[in-house]
Tab-separated table of C-alpha atoms in Angstrom:
chain	number	residue	atom	x	y	z
A	1269	MET	CA	-39.175	-9.797	58.552
A	1270	MET	CA	-37.379	-11.485	55.649
A	1271	ASP	CA	-34.876	-14.288	56.282
A	1272	CYS	CA	-32.196	-12.238	54.538
A	1273	MET	CA	-32.547	-9.361	56.987
A	1274	LEU	CA	-29.228	-8.850	58.757
A	1275	THR	CA	-29.262	-8.386	62.519
A	1276	PHE	CA	-26.563	-5.893	63.477
A	1277	THR	CA	-25.216	-5.556	67.009
A	1278	PRO	CA	-22.630	-3.229	68.601
A	1279	ILE	CA	-18.959	-4.131	68.256
A	1280	GLU	CA	-17.631	-5.393	71.584
A	1281	LEU	CA	-14.080	-6.133	72.663
A	1282	SER	CA	-15.081	-9.784	73.018
A	1283	ASP	CA	-15.746	-9.862	69.237
A	1284	LYS	CA	-12.062	-9.357	68.400
A	1285	GLN	CA	-10.993	-12.931	67.724
A	1286	GLU	CA	-14.063	-13.849	65.687
A	1287	MET	CA	-14.118	-10.647	63.639
A	1288	GLU	CA	-10.411	-10.855	62.865
A	1289	ARG	CA	-10.924	-14.252	61.228
A	1290	TYR	CA	-12.902	-12.405	58.566
A	1291	LEU	CA	-11.103	-9.067	58.485
A	1292	THR	CA	-7.723	-10.659	57.748
A	1293	LEU	CA	-8.839	-13.015	54.985
A	1294	ASP	CA	-7.672	-10.932	52.015
A	1295	GLN	CA	-4.837	-9.040	53.778
A	1296	ALA	CA	-6.037	-5.731	52.286
A	1297	ARG	CA	-4.098	-2.868	53.845
A	1298	PHE	CA	-7.219	-0.870	54.682
A	1299	ASN	CA	-7.441	0.714	58.112
A	1300	GLU	CA	-11.127	-0.256	58.155
A	1301	ARG	CA	-10.106	-3.933	58.109
A	1302	MET	CA	-8.457	-3.602	61.520
A	1303	PHE	CA	-10.521	-4.590	64.543
A	1304	THR	CA	-8.733	-2.078	66.767
A	1305	GLY	CA	-9.846	0.868	64.647
A	1306	LEU	CA	-13.382	-0.439	64.206
A	1307	TYR	CA	-13.735	-0.920	67.947
A	1308	ILE	CA	-12.283	2.341	69.250
A	1309	TRP	CA	-14.155	4.466	66.679
A	1310	SER	CA	-17.447	2.550	66.817
A	1311	SER	CA	-19.117	5.085	69.123
A	1312	HIS	CA	-18.322	7.847	66.608
A	1313	TYR	CA	-19.293	6.072	63.404
A	1314	GLY	CA	-22.038	3.949	64.945
A	1315	THR	CA	-20.541	0.879	63.282
A	1316	LYS	CA	-22.295	-2.405	64.028
A	1317	LYS	CA	-21.534	-5.948	62.938
A	1318	CYS	CA	-23.339	-9.072	61.774
A	1319	ILE	CA	-21.767	-12.452	61.032
A	1320	GLN	CA	-23.975	-14.607	58.861
A	1321	ASP	CA	-23.424	-17.478	56.420
A	1322	GLY	CA	-19.644	-17.132	56.389
A	1323	PHE	CA	-19.461	-13.351	55.961
A	1324	LEU	CA	-18.814	-10.398	58.233
A	1325	TYR	CA	-21.119	-7.482	57.465
A	1326	LEU	CA	-20.573	-3.999	58.894
A	1327	LEU	CA	-23.093	-1.171	58.891
A	1328	GLY	CA	-22.328	2.446	59.750
A	1329	ASP	CA	-24.401	5.175	61.388
A	1330	LEU	CA	-28.071	4.880	60.400
A	1331	SER	CA	-28.846	8.583	60.900
A	1332	TYR	CA	-27.715	9.856	57.490
A	1333	GLY	CA	-30.629	8.600	55.392
A	1334	THR	CA	-28.437	6.452	53.135
A	1335	LEU	CA	-27.329	3.115	54.574
A	1336	THR	CA	-23.550	2.793	54.733
A	1337	TYR	CA	-22.355	-0.795	54.467
A	1338	TYR	CA	-18.697	-1.757	54.508
A	1339	ALA	CA	-17.509	-4.313	51.972
A	1340	PRO	CA	-18.468	-7.780	53.241
A	1341	THR	CA	-15.508	-10.006	54.101
A	1342	GLY	CA	-15.583	-13.784	53.986
A	1343	ALA	CA	-14.307	-16.833	52.150
A	1344	GLY	CA	-17.439	-17.293	50.060
A	1345	ASP	CA	-18.943	-15.610	47.004
A	1346	ILE	CA	-18.853	-11.837	47.505
A	1347	ALA	CA	-21.512	-11.366	44.832
A	1348	GLU	CA	-23.900	-13.444	46.933
A	1349	ALA	CA	-22.985	-11.363	49.990
A	1350	MET	CA	-23.788	-8.217	48.001
A	1351	ARG	CA	-27.197	-9.683	47.158
A	1352	VAL	CA	-27.786	-10.157	50.889
A	1353	ILE	CA	-26.888	-6.499	51.475
A	1354	ASP	CA	-29.198	-5.458	48.653
A	1355	ALA	CA	-32.072	-7.437	50.169
A	1356	ASP	CA	-31.320	-6.073	53.636
A	1357	ALA	CA	-31.441	-2.485	52.379
A	1358	ARG	CA	-34.679	-3.135	50.515
A	1359	GLU	CA	-36.222	-4.556	53.678
A	1360	ARG	CA	-35.148	-1.432	55.570
A	1361	GLY	CA	-36.617	0.723	52.819
A	1362	GLN	CA	-33.540	2.915	52.364
A	1363	ASP	CA	-30.999	3.713	49.689
A	1364	TYR	CA	-27.522	2.368	50.323
A	1365	LYS	CA	-23.887	2.351	49.273
A	1366	VAL	CA	-21.126	-0.165	49.923
A	1367	PHE	CA	-17.771	1.344	50.886
A	1368	ILE	CA	-14.227	0.008	51.371
A	1369	LEU	CA	-14.207	-2.317	48.365
A	1370	SER	CA	-10.799	-3.407	47.112
A	1371	GLU	CA	-10.137	-3.417	43.386
A	1372	ALA	CA	-10.279	-7.223	43.371
A	1373	GLN	CA	-13.654	-7.189	45.128
A	1374	LYS	CA	-14.942	-4.541	42.751
A	1375	ASP	CA	-13.888	-6.605	39.740
A	1376	ARG	CA	-15.520	-9.790	41.066
A	1377	ILE	CA	-18.792	-8.003	41.760
A	1378	LYS	CA	-18.722	-6.254	38.390
A	1379	GLN	CA	-18.212	-9.562	36.609
A	1380	ALA	CA	-20.971	-11.351	38.522
A	1381	MET	CA	-23.451	-8.445	38.609
A	1382	PRO	CA	-22.607	-6.217	35.620
A	1383	ASP	CA	-25.906	-4.345	35.619
A	1384	ARG	CA	-26.403	-3.776	39.349
A	1385	TYR	CA	-23.759	-1.258	40.480
A	1386	GLU	CA	-21.819	1.794	39.475
A	1387	PHE	CA	-18.344	1.871	41.000
A	1388	VAL	CA	-16.704	5.070	42.229
A	1389	PHE	CA	-13.003	5.414	43.010
A	1390	ASP	CA	-12.846	6.790	46.564
A	1391	ARG	CA	-9.591	8.759	46.400
A	1392	ASP	CA	-10.275	10.707	49.594
A	1393	ASN	CA	-10.283	7.478	51.614
A	1394	ALA	CA	-7.324	5.716	49.984
A	1395	ASP	CA	-4.809	4.684	52.643
A	1396	TYR	CA	-1.211	5.885	52.346
A	1397	ILE	CA	1.198	2.944	52.610
A	1398	TYR	CA	4.894	3.622	53.206
A	1399	LEU	CA	7.928	1.398	53.359
A	1400	ALA	CA	8.930	1.277	57.007
A	1401	ARG	CA	12.591	1.601	56.065
A	1402	ASP	CA	11.828	4.885	54.270
A	1403	LEU	CA	10.196	6.492	57.307
A	1404	ILE	CA	12.942	5.177	59.564
A	1405	GLY	CA	15.935	6.244	57.454
A	1406	LEU	CA	14.589	9.332	55.637
A	1407	GLU	CA	17.365	8.721	53.140
A	1408	GLY	CA	17.992	10.389	49.803
A	1409	LYS	CA	17.191	13.703	48.215
A	1410	ARG	CA	13.429	13.248	48.439
A	1411	TYR	CA	13.602	13.255	52.253
A	1412	HIS	CA	16.063	16.133	52.553
A	1413	GLN	CA	13.477	18.513	54.012
A	1414	LYS	CA	12.214	15.909	56.482
A	1415	ARG	CA	15.746	15.266	57.735
A	1416	ASN	CA	16.201	19.009	58.211
A	1417	HIS	CA	13.048	19.203	60.339
A	1418	VAL	CA	14.249	16.336	62.524
A	1419	ARG	CA	17.719	17.887	62.862
A	1420	LYS	CA	16.107	21.196	63.819
A	1421	PHE	CA	14.247	19.491	66.647
A	1422	ASP	CA	17.402	17.669	67.761
A	1423	THR	CA	19.371	20.933	67.766
A	1424	LEU	CA	16.761	23.049	69.537
A	1425	TYR	CA	16.149	20.513	72.270
A	1426	GLU	CA	19.529	18.805	72.490
A	1427	GLY	CA	19.923	17.082	75.830
A	1428	ARG	CA	16.370	18.053	76.785
A	1429	TRP	CA	14.195	15.577	74.906
A	1430	GLU	CA	13.495	11.912	75.528
A	1431	TYR	CA	11.445	9.190	73.871
A	1432	CYS	CA	9.637	6.514	75.840
A	1433	ASP	CA	7.094	3.818	75.071
A	1434	ILE	CA	3.588	4.430	76.322
A	1435	HIS	CA	2.492	2.576	79.450
A	1436	PRO	CA	-1.203	3.369	79.862
A	1437	GLU	CA	-1.366	2.720	83.592
A	1438	ARG	CA	1.327	5.382	84.029
A	1439	ASP	CA	0.619	7.747	81.139
A	1440	MET	CA	-3.147	7.758	80.515
A	1441	GLN	CA	-4.069	10.944	82.368
A	1442	GLU	CA	-1.110	12.823	80.912
A	1443	LEU	CA	-2.027	11.724	77.379
A	1444	LEU	CA	-5.699	12.619	77.791
A	1445	GLU	CA	-4.802	16.048	79.172
A	1446	PHE	CA	-2.396	16.604	76.263
A	1447	GLN	CA	-5.157	15.649	73.824
A	1448	HIS	CA	-7.561	18.038	75.580
A	1449	GLN	CA	-5.092	20.923	75.337
A	1450	TRP	CA	-4.326	20.047	71.696
A	1451	CYS	CA	-8.052	20.299	70.899
A	1452	LEU	CA	-8.362	23.664	72.644
A	1453	LYS	CA	-5.643	25.098	70.399
A	1454	LYS	CA	-7.337	23.986	67.185
A	1455	ASP	CA	-9.404	26.440	65.156
A	1456	ASP	CA	-10.964	23.846	62.934
A	1457	PRO	CA	-14.407	23.399	61.317
A	1458	ASN	CA	-14.151	19.707	62.243
A	1459	ALA	CA	-13.556	20.515	65.927
A	1460	ASP	CA	-16.642	18.573	67.035
A	1461	ASP	CA	-14.969	15.390	65.787
A	1462	TYR	CA	-12.201	15.798	68.358
A	1463	ARG	CA	-14.565	14.932	71.171
A	1464	PHE	CA	-15.084	11.537	69.532
A	1465	GLU	CA	-11.341	11.275	69.042
A	1466	ASN	CA	-10.917	11.767	72.784
A	1467	CYS	CA	-13.221	8.796	73.369
A	1468	ALA	CA	-11.306	6.682	70.846
A	1469	ILE	CA	-7.973	7.490	72.489
A	1470	LYS	CA	-9.312	6.656	75.935
A	1471	ARG	CA	-10.764	3.363	74.715
A	1472	ALA	CA	-7.431	2.465	73.081
A	1473	LEU	CA	-5.560	3.187	76.308
A	1474	VAL	CA	-8.019	1.377	78.584
A	1475	HIS	CA	-7.828	-1.774	76.429
A	1476	TYR	CA	-4.222	-1.258	75.342
A	1477	ASP	CA	-2.927	-4.821	75.628
A	1478	ALA	CA	-6.119	-6.519	74.458
A	1479	LEU	CA	-6.051	-4.372	71.293
A	1480	ASP	CA	-2.354	-5.071	70.565
A	1481	MET	CA	-1.571	-1.383	70.828
A	1482	ARG	CA	1.888	0.133	70.550
A	1483	GLY	CA	2.559	3.708	71.529
A	1484	GLY	CA	5.377	6.175	71.921
A	1485	MET	CA	5.774	9.648	73.344
A	1486	ILE	CA	8.349	12.433	73.334
A	1487	ARG	CA	8.960	14.784	76.231
A	1488	VAL	CA	10.980	18.001	76.303
A	1489	ASP	CA	12.153	19.106	79.738
A	1490	GLY	CA	9.824	16.472	81.129
A	1491	LYS	CA	6.786	17.894	79.308
A	1492	LEU	CA	4.834	15.751	76.841
A	1493	VAL	CA	5.073	17.290	73.347
A	1494	ALA	CA	4.087	14.425	71.016
A	1495	PHE	CA	2.620	10.932	71.034
A	1496	THR	CA	1.602	8.147	68.678
A	1497	LEU	CA	-0.749	5.171	68.980
A	1498	ALA	CA	-0.569	2.292	66.514
A	1499	SER	CA	-1.659	-1.309	66.037
A	1500	PRO	CA	-0.806	-4.122	63.587
A	1501	LEU	CA	-3.011	-4.057	60.493
A	1502	THR	CA	-1.769	-7.159	58.639
A	1503	ARG	CA	1.165	-9.519	59.068
A	1504	ASP	CA	3.502	-7.045	57.361
A	1505	THR	CA	1.826	-3.673	58.036
A	1506	ILE	CA	1.324	-1.521	61.126
A	1507	ASP	CA	-1.297	1.227	61.207
A	1508	ILE	CA	-0.699	4.647	62.750
A	1509	ILE	CA	-4.067	5.350	64.360
A	1510	ILE	CA	-3.296	8.559	66.243
A	1511	GLU	CA	-0.360	10.966	65.960
A	1512	LYS	CA	-0.380	14.251	67.852
A	1513	ALA	CA	2.255	16.887	68.570
A	1514	ASP	CA	2.446	20.367	70.029
A	1515	ALA	CA	3.216	22.529	66.979
A	1516	GLU	CA	4.877	25.116	69.230
A	1517	TYR	CA	7.808	22.696	69.418
A	1518	GLU	CA	9.410	23.018	66.007
A	1519	GLY	CA	9.918	19.676	64.306
A	1520	ALA	CA	7.859	17.724	66.844
A	1521	TYR	CA	5.670	16.063	64.206
A	1522	PRO	CA	8.481	14.735	61.985
A	1523	LYS	CA	10.426	13.769	65.102
A	1524	ILE	CA	7.698	11.560	66.594
A	1525	ASN	CA	7.032	10.157	63.122
A	1526	GLN	CA	10.620	9.005	62.629
A	1527	GLU	CA	11.351	8.090	66.235
A	1528	PHE	CA	8.300	5.867	66.576
A	1529	ALA	CA	8.945	4.238	63.203
A	1530	ALA	CA	12.520	3.429	64.195
A	1531	ARG	CA	11.699	2.110	67.648
A	1532	ARG	CA	8.382	0.295	67.170
A	1533	CYS	CA	7.825	-0.320	63.449
A	1534	ALA	CA	11.101	-1.857	62.276
A	1535	ASP	CA	9.611	-5.367	62.471
A	1536	PHE	CA	7.051	-4.460	59.779
A	1537	GLU	CA	7.647	-3.958	56.061
A	1538	TYR	CA	4.977	-1.286	55.675
A	1539	ILE	CA	3.449	1.533	57.684
A	1540	CYS	CA	-0.127	2.633	56.969
A	1541	ARG	CA	-0.799	6.281	57.778
A	1542	GLU	CA	-4.443	6.074	56.752
A	1543	GLU	CA	-6.388	8.438	54.486
A	1544	ASP	CA	-6.396	12.193	53.914
A	1545	MET	CA	-10.229	12.511	53.808
A	1546	GLY	CA	-9.877	14.974	50.941
A	1547	ILE	CA	-8.335	17.615	53.217
A	1548	GLU	CA	-5.835	19.522	51.067
A	1549	GLY	CA	-3.261	20.199	53.785
A	1550	LEU	CA	-3.390	16.631	55.032
A	1551	ARG	CA	-2.971	15.327	51.492
A	1552	ARG	CA	0.133	17.451	50.965
A	1553	ALA	CA	1.579	16.267	54.267
A	1554	LYS	CA	0.992	12.596	53.508
A	1555	GLU	CA	2.293	12.887	49.951
A	1556	SER	CA	5.424	14.648	51.215
A	1557	TYR	CA	6.480	11.428	52.946
A	1558	LYS	CA	6.502	9.642	49.557
A	1559	PRO	CA	4.195	6.640	49.965
A	1560	ALA	CA	5.186	3.370	48.333
A	1561	PHE	CA	1.605	3.125	47.081
A	1562	LEU	CA	-1.984	3.988	47.911
A	1563	ALA	CA	-4.375	1.276	49.043
A	1564	ASP	CA	-7.213	2.180	46.686
A	1565	LYS	CA	-10.833	1.792	47.731
A	1566	TYR	CA	-14.075	1.820	45.767
A	1567	ILE	CA	-17.719	2.534	46.505
A	1568	ALA	CA	-20.526	0.470	44.983
A	1569	VAL	CA	-23.627	2.537	44.221
A	1570	PRO	CA	-26.763	0.641	43.122
A	1571	LYS	CA	-28.002	1.595	39.690
A	1572	LYS	CA	-31.481	3.070	39.652
């Protein structure tokens, strides 16, 4: 086995402090640069990690035929780290791509290795970044419809709804049952993914404090109708990892969105609501909240 071969191991909770030293180096507002997300979703995506020579390398599920590396993060020369990835993939005998590259990383690699990679703008995985004050206040003409949805909820359930922060030791079973019922109501070609989402939610709740989680929930007449789970992404940005509501309660989604932003996100400048995955309805919904900007990502594809 070549010296450059990377040895990948599962992501464990005990890796948090060490991995975050690398993940936070460039302060990119990518949800994939957040340990919490990497950890709770690792059983779904099969993500494994390797720290070697000053870089954190991440490798996704090996079952797809093409190796899926995440952009290496470290204080050294990213072009050299890309050469390590290239050698690792050659040793494994598989084609590969490198995802989650920032524009700055893409430009540095392109300058150092102009003939090695094609770069593809990954619009479907660009993260939507909002000003926290916008999602809290919903001010101005552009948020008129959102305010109406929130008012509708307030009117329909006046005196009957309440918000409370999530306390996993008290709320875990209720949240997991809500998630189960939410999945049963979905008629969705991606329904199989919800079983992995259930695992991610449970892992987030079990390790709530260790993962720096924040969560909020709304009840109507004592019944849970919406909840959110989030975690800090960078010093100035919080990431909304999970947001679920019972659509039978009109306005429940915009209500939990605004209520959680106001109560738990006011100490951040930005709120990341992650990507739309190319799903048309999800893209419309995320665009309707008027992001301040998109955190653009690129894919590096080796030239043949």
